[in-house]
PDB file of C-alpha atoms in Angstrom:
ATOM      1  CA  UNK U  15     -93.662  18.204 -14.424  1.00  0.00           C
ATOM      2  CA  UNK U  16     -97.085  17.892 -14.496  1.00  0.00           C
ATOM      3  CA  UNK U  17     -99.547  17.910 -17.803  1.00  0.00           C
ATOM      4  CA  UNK U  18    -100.211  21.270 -18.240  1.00  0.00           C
ATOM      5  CA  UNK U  19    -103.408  23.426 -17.192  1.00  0.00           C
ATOM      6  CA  UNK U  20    -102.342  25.911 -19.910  1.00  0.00           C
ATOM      7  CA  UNK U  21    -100.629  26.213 -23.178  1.00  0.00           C
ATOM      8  CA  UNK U  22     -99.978  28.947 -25.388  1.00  0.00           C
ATOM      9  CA  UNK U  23     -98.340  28.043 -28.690  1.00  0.00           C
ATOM     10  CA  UNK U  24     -96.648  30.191 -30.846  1.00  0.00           C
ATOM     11  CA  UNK U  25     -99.153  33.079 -30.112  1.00  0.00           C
ATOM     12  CA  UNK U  26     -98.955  35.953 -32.761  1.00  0.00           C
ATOM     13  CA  UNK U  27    -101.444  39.092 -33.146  1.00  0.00           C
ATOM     14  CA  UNK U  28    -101.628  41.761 -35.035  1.00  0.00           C
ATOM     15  CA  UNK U  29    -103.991  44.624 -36.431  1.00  0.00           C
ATOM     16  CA  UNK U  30    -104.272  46.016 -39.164  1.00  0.00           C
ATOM     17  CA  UNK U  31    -105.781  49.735 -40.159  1.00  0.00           C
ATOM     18  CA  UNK U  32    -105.035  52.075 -42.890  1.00  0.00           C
ATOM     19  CA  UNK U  33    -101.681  53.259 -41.896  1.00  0.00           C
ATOM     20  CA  UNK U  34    -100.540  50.031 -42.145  1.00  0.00           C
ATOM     21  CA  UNK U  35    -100.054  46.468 -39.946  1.00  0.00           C
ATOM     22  CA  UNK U  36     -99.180  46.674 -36.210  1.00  0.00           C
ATOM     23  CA  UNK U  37     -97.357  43.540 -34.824  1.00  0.00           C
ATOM     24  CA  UNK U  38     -98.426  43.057 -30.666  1.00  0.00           C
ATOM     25  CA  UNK U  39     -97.023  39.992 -29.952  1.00  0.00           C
ATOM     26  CA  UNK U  40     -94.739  37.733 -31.924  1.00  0.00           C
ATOM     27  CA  UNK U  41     -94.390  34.258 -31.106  1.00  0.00           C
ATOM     28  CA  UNK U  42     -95.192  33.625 -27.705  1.00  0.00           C
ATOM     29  CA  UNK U  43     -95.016  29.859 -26.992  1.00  0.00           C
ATOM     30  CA  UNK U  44     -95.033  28.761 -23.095  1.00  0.00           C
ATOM     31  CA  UNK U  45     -97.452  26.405 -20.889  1.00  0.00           C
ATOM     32  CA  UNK U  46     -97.905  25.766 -17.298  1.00  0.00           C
ATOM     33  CA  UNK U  47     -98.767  23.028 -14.713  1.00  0.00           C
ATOM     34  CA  UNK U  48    -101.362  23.293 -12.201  1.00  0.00           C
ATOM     35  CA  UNK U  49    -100.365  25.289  -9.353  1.00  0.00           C
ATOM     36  CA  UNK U  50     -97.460  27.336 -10.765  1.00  0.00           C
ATOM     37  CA  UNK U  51     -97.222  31.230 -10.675  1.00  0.00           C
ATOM     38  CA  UNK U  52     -96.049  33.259 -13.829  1.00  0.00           C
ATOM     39  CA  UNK U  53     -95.610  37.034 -13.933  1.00  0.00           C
ATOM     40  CA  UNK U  54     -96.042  38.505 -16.928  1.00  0.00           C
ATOM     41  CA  UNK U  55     -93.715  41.488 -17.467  1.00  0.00           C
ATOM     42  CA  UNK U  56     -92.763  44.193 -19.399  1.00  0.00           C
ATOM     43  CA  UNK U  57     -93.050  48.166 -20.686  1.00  0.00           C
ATOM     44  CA  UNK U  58     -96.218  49.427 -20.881  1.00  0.00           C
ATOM     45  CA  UNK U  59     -97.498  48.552 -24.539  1.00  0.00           C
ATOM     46  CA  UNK U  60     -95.542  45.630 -24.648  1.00  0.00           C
ATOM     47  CA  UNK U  61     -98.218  43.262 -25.473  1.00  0.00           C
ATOM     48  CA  UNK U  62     -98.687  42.241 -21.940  1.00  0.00           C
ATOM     49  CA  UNK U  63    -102.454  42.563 -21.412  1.00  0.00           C
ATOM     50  CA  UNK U  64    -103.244  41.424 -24.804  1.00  0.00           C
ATOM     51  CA  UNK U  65    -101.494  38.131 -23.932  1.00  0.00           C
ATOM     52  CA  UNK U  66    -103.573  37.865 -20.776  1.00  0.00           C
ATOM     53  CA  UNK U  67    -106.731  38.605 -22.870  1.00  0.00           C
ATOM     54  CA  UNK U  68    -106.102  36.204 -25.626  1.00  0.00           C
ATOM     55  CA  UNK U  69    -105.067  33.104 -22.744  1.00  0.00           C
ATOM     56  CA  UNK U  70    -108.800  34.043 -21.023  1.00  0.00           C
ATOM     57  CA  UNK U  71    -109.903  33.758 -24.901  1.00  0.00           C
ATOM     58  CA  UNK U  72    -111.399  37.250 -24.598  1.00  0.00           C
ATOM     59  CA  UNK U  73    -109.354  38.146 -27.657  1.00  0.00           C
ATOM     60  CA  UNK U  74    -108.279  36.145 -30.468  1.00  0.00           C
ATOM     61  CA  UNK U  75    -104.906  35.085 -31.865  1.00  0.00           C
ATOM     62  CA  UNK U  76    -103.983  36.485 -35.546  1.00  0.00           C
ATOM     63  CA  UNK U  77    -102.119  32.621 -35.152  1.00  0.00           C
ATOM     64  CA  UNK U  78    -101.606  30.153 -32.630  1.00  0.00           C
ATOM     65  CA  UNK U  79    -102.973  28.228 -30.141  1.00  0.00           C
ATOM     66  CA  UNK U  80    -104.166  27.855 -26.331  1.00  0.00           C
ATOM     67  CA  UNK U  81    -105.301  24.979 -24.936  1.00  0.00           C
ATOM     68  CA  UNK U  82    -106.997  25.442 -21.508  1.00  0.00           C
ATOM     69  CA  UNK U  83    -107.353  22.038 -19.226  1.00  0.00           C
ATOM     70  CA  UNK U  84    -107.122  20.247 -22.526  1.00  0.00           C
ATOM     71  CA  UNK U  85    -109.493  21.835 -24.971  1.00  0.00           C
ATOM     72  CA  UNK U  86    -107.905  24.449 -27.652  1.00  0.00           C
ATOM     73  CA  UNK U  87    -110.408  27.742 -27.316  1.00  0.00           C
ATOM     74  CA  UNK U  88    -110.029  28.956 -30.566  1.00  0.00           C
ATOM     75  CA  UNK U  89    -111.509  25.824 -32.352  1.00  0.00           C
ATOM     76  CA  UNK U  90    -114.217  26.420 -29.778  1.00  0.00           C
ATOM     77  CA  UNK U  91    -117.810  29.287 -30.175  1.00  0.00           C
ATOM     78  CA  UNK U  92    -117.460  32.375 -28.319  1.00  0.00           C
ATOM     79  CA  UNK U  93    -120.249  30.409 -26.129  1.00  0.00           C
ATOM     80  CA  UNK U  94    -117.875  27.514 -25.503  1.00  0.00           C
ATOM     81  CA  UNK U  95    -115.180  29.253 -24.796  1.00  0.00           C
ATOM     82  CA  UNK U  96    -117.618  31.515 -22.111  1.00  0.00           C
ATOM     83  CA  UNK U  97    -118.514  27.636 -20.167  1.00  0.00           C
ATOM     84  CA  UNK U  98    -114.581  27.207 -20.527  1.00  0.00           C
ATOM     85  CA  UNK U  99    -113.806  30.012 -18.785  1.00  0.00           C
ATOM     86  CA  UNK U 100    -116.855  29.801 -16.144  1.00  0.00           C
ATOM     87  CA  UNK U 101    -115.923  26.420 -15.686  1.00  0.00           C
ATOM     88  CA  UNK U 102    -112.171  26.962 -15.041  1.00  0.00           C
ATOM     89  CA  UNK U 103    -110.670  30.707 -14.906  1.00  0.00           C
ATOM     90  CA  UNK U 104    -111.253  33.512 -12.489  1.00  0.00           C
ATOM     91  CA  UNK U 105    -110.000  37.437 -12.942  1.00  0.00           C
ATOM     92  CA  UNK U 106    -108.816  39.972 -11.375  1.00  0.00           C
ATOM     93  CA  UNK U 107    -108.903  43.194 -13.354  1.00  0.00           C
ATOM     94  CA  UNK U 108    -106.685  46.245 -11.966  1.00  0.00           C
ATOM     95  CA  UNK U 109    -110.490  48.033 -13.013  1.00  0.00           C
ATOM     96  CA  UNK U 110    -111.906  46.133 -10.471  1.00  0.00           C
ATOM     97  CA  UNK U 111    -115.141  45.787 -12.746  1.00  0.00           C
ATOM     98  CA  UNK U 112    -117.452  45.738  -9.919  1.00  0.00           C
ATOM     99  CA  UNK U 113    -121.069  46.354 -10.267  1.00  0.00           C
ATOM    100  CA  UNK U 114    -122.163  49.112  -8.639  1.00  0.00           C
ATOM    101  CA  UNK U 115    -126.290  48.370  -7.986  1.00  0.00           C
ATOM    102  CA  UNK U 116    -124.851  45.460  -6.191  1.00  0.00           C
ATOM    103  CA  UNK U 117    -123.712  45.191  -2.420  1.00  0.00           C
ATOM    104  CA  UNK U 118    -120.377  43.448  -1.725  1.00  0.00           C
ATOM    105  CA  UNK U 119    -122.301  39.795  -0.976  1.00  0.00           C
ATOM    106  CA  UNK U 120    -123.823  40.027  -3.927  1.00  0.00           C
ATOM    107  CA  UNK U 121    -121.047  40.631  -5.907  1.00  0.00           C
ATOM    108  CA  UNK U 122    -119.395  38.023  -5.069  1.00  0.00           C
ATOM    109  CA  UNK U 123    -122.448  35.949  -4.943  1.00  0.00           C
ATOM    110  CA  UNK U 124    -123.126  36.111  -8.870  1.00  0.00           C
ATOM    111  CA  UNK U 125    -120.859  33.454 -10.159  1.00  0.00           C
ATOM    112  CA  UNK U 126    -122.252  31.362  -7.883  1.00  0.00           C
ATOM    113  CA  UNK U 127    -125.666  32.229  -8.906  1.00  0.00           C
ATOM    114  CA  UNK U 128    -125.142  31.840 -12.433  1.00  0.00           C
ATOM    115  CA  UNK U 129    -123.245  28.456 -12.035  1.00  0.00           C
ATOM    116  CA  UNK U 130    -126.924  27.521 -10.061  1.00  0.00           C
ATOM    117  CA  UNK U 131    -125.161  26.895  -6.748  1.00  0.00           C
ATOM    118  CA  UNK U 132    -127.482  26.694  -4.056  1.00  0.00           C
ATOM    119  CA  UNK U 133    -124.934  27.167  -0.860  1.00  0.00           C
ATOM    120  CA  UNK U 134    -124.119  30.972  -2.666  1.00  0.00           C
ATOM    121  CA  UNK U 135    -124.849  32.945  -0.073  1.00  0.00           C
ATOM    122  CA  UNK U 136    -122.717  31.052   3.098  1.00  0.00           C
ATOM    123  CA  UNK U 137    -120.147  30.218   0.168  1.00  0.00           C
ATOM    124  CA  UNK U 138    -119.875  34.240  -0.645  1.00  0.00           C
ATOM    125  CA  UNK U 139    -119.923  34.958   2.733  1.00  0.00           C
ATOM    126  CA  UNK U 140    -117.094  32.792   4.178  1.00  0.00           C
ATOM    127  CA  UNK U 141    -115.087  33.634   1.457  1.00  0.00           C
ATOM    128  CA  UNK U 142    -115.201  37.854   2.225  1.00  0.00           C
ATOM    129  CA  UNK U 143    -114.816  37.059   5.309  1.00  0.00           C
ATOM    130  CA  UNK U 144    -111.197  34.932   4.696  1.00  0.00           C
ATOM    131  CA  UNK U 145    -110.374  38.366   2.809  1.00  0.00           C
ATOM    132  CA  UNK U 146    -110.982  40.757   5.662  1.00  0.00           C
ATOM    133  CA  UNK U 147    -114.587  41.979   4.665  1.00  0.00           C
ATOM    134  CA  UNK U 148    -116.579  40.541   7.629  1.00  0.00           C
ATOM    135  CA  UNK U 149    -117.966  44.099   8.287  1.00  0.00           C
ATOM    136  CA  UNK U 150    -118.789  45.563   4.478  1.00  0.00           C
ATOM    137  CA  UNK U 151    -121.097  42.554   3.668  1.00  0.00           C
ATOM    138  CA  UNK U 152    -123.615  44.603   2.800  1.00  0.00           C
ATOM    139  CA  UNK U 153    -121.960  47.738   1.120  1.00  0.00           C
ATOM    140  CA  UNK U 154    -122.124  48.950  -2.356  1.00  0.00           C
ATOM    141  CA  UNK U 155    -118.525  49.549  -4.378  1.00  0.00           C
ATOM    142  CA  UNK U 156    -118.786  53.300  -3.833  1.00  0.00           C
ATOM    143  CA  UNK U 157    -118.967  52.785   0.073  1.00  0.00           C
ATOM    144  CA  UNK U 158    -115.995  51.307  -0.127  1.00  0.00           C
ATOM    145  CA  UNK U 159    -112.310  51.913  -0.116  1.00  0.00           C
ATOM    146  CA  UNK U 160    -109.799  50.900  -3.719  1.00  0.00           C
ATOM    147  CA  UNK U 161    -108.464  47.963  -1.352  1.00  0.00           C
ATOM    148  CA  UNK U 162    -111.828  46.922  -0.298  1.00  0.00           C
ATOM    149  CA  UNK U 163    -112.812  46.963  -3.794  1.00  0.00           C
ATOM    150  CA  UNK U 164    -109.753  44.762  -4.879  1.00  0.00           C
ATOM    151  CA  UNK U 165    -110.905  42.468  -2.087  1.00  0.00           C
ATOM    152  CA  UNK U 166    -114.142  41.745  -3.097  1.00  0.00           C
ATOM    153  CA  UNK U 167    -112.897  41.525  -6.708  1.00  0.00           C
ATOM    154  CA  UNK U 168    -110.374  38.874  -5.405  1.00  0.00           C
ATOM    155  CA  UNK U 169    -113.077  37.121  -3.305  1.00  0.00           C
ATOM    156  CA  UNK U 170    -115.416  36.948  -6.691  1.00  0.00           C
ATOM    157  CA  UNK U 171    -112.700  35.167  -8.459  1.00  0.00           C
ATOM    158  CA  UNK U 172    -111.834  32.933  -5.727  1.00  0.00           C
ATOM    159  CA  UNK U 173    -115.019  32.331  -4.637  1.00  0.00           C
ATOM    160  CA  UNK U 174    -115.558  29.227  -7.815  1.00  0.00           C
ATOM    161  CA  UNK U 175    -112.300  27.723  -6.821  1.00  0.00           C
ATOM    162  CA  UNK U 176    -111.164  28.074 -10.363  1.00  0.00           C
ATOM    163  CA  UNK U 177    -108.046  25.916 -11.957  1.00  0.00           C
ATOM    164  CA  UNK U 178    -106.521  29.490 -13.294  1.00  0.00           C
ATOM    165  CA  UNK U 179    -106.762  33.115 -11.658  1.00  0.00           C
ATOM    166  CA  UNK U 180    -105.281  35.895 -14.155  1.00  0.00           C
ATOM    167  CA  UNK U 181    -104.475  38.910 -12.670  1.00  0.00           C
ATOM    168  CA  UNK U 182    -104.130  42.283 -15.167  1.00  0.00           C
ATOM    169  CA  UNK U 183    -101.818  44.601 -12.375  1.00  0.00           C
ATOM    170  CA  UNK U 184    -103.857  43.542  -9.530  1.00  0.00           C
ATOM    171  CA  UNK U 185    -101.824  46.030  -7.332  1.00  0.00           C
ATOM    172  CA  UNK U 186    -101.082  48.772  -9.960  1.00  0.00           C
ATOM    173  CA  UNK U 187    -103.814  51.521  -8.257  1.00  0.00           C
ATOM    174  CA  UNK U 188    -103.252  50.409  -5.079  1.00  0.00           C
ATOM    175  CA  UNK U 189    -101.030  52.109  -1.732  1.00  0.00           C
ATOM    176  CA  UNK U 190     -97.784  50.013  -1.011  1.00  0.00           C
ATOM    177  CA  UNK U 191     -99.792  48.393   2.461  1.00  0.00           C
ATOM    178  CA  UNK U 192    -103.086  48.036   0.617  1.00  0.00           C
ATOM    179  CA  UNK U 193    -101.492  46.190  -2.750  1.00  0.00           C
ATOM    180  CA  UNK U 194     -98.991  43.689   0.185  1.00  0.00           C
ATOM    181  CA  UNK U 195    -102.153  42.712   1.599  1.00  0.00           C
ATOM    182  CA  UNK U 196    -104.175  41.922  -1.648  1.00  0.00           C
ATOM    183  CA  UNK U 197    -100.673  40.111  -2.507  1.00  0.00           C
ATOM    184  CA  UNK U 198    -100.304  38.103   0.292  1.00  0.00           C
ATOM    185  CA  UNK U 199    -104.213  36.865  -0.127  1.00  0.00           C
ATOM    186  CA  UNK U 200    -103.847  35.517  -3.563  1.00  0.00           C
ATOM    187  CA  UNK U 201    -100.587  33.799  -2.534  1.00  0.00           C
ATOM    188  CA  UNK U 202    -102.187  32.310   0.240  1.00  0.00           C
ATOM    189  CA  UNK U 203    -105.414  31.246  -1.339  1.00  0.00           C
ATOM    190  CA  UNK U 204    -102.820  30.139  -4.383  1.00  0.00           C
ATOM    191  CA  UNK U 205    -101.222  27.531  -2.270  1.00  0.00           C
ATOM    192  CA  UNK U 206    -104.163  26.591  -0.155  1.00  0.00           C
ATOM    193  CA  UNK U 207    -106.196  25.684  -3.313  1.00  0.00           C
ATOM    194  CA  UNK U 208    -103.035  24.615  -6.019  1.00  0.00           C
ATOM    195  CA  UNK U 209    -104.567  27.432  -8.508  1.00  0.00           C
ATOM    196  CA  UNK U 210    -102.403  28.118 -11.640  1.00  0.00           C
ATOM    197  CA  UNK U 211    -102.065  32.269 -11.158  1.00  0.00           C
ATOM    198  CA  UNK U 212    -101.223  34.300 -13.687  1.00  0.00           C
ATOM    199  CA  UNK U 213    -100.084  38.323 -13.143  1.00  0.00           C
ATOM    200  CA  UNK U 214     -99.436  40.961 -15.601  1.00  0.00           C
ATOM    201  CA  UNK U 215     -97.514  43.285 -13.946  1.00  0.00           C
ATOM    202  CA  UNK U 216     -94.650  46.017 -13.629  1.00  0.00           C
ATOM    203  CA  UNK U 217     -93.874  45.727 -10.175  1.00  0.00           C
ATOM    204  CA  UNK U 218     -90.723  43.674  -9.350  1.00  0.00           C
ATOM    205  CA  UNK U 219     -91.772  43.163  -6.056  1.00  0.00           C
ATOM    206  CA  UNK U 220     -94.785  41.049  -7.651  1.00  0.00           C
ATOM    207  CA  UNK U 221     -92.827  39.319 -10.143  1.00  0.00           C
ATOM    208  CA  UNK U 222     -90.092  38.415  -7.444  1.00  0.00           C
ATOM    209  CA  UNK U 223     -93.248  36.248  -5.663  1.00  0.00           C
ATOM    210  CA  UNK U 224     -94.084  34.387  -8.780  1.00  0.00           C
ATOM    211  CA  UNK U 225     -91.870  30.807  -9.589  1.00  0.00           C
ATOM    212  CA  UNK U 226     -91.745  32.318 -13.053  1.00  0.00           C
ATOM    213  CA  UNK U 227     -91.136  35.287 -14.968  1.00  0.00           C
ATOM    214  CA  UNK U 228     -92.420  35.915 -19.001  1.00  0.00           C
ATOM    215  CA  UNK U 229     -91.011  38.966 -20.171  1.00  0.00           C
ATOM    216  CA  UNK U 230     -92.154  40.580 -22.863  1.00  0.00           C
ATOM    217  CA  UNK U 231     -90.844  43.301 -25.391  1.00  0.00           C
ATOM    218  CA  UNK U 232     -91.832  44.793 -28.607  1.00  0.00           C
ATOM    219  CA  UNK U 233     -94.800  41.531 -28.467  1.00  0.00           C
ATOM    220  CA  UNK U 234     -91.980  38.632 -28.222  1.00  0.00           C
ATOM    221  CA  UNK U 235     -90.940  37.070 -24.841  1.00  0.00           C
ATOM    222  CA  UNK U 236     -87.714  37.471 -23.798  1.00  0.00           C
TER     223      UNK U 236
END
């Protein structure tokens, strides 16, 4: 197999309050090579989003490690690990996490902005129109459908060709049709770009599409 593009080493997190310390994940030691497709499943509260959270380095570990195209985030700043994630990682949130004051084009158009890319606009373009958005260029989030949405919030994450695309239940608050379509685009731009993809989900159907399967209970995989 090829080096890997991610590694999580013996993960653990917990929290602590005053009723005492809650364990959310125990353990969780896995990594993957460029190109390969993990589900993460399990029971709501499992631990599974947390995980997802702590790979992006959005949270941090109580212990452990990830390494992310060979640099370890958590021995990184919170700015570091920001230009690791620009640099490398796109998302898909099942919140879509849109903003609002901004059309479709534009939405997808801000990573590109920020990363100082002067083709953004034909780049944003071509890439809502290989999701099915030809027609809604210029049409703010609440214009548009929960599948359009998910669209653009696909094309944003595609649109900087990143290494790694996690996914928090891309399809969980979508129709059957709708959530197949936004399926069968990140499979397709998966293998047409060799992105490492990475979906939290509860849908079997999902996890059946994915080479792996990490399934979490009570915080440890099983």
């Amino acid at each position: 197999m090829s080096e890997s593009i991610i590694s999580v080493a013996h993960v653990f997190k917990s929290v602590t309050d005053s009723t005492g310390t809650l364990a959310i994940l125990r353990d969780i030691d896995f990594s993957l090579a460029a190109g390969e497709s993990l589900a993460i499943v399990g029971a709501s509260g499992s631990g599974k989003s947390t995980l997802l959270s702590i790979m992006a380095g959005l949270d941090t570990p109580t212990e452990g490690q990830v390494v992310v195209a060979g640099q370890d985030l958590f021995t990184l700043s919170e700015d570091d690990r920001a230009q690791v994630r620009a640099a490398h990682m796109g998302f898909v949130f099942q919140s879509f996490q849109l903003m609002a004051n901004l059309t479709a084009l534009e939405n997808v158009m801000l990573p590109l902005e920020l990363a100082g890319r002067k083709d953004r606009v034909a780049t944003a373009q071509a890439m809502l129109v290989r999701v099915g958005l030809a027609q809604r260029l210029k049409h703010y989030p609440k214009l548009l459908s929960g599948g359009e949405q998910q669209r653009v919030a696909l094309a944003r994450a595609f649109v900087m060709a990143p290494q790694i695309l996690l996914a928090d239940e891309p399809t969980g608050s979508l129709d059957h049709a709708t959530g197949e379509t936004i399926l069968n685009l990140m499979f397709e731009l998966n293998q047409e770009r060799g992105t490492t993809l990475v979906l939290v989900t509860h849908d079997p159907r999902v996890a059946d599409r994915c080479q792996r399967r990490l399934v979490i209970e009570a915080g440890q995989q099983r």
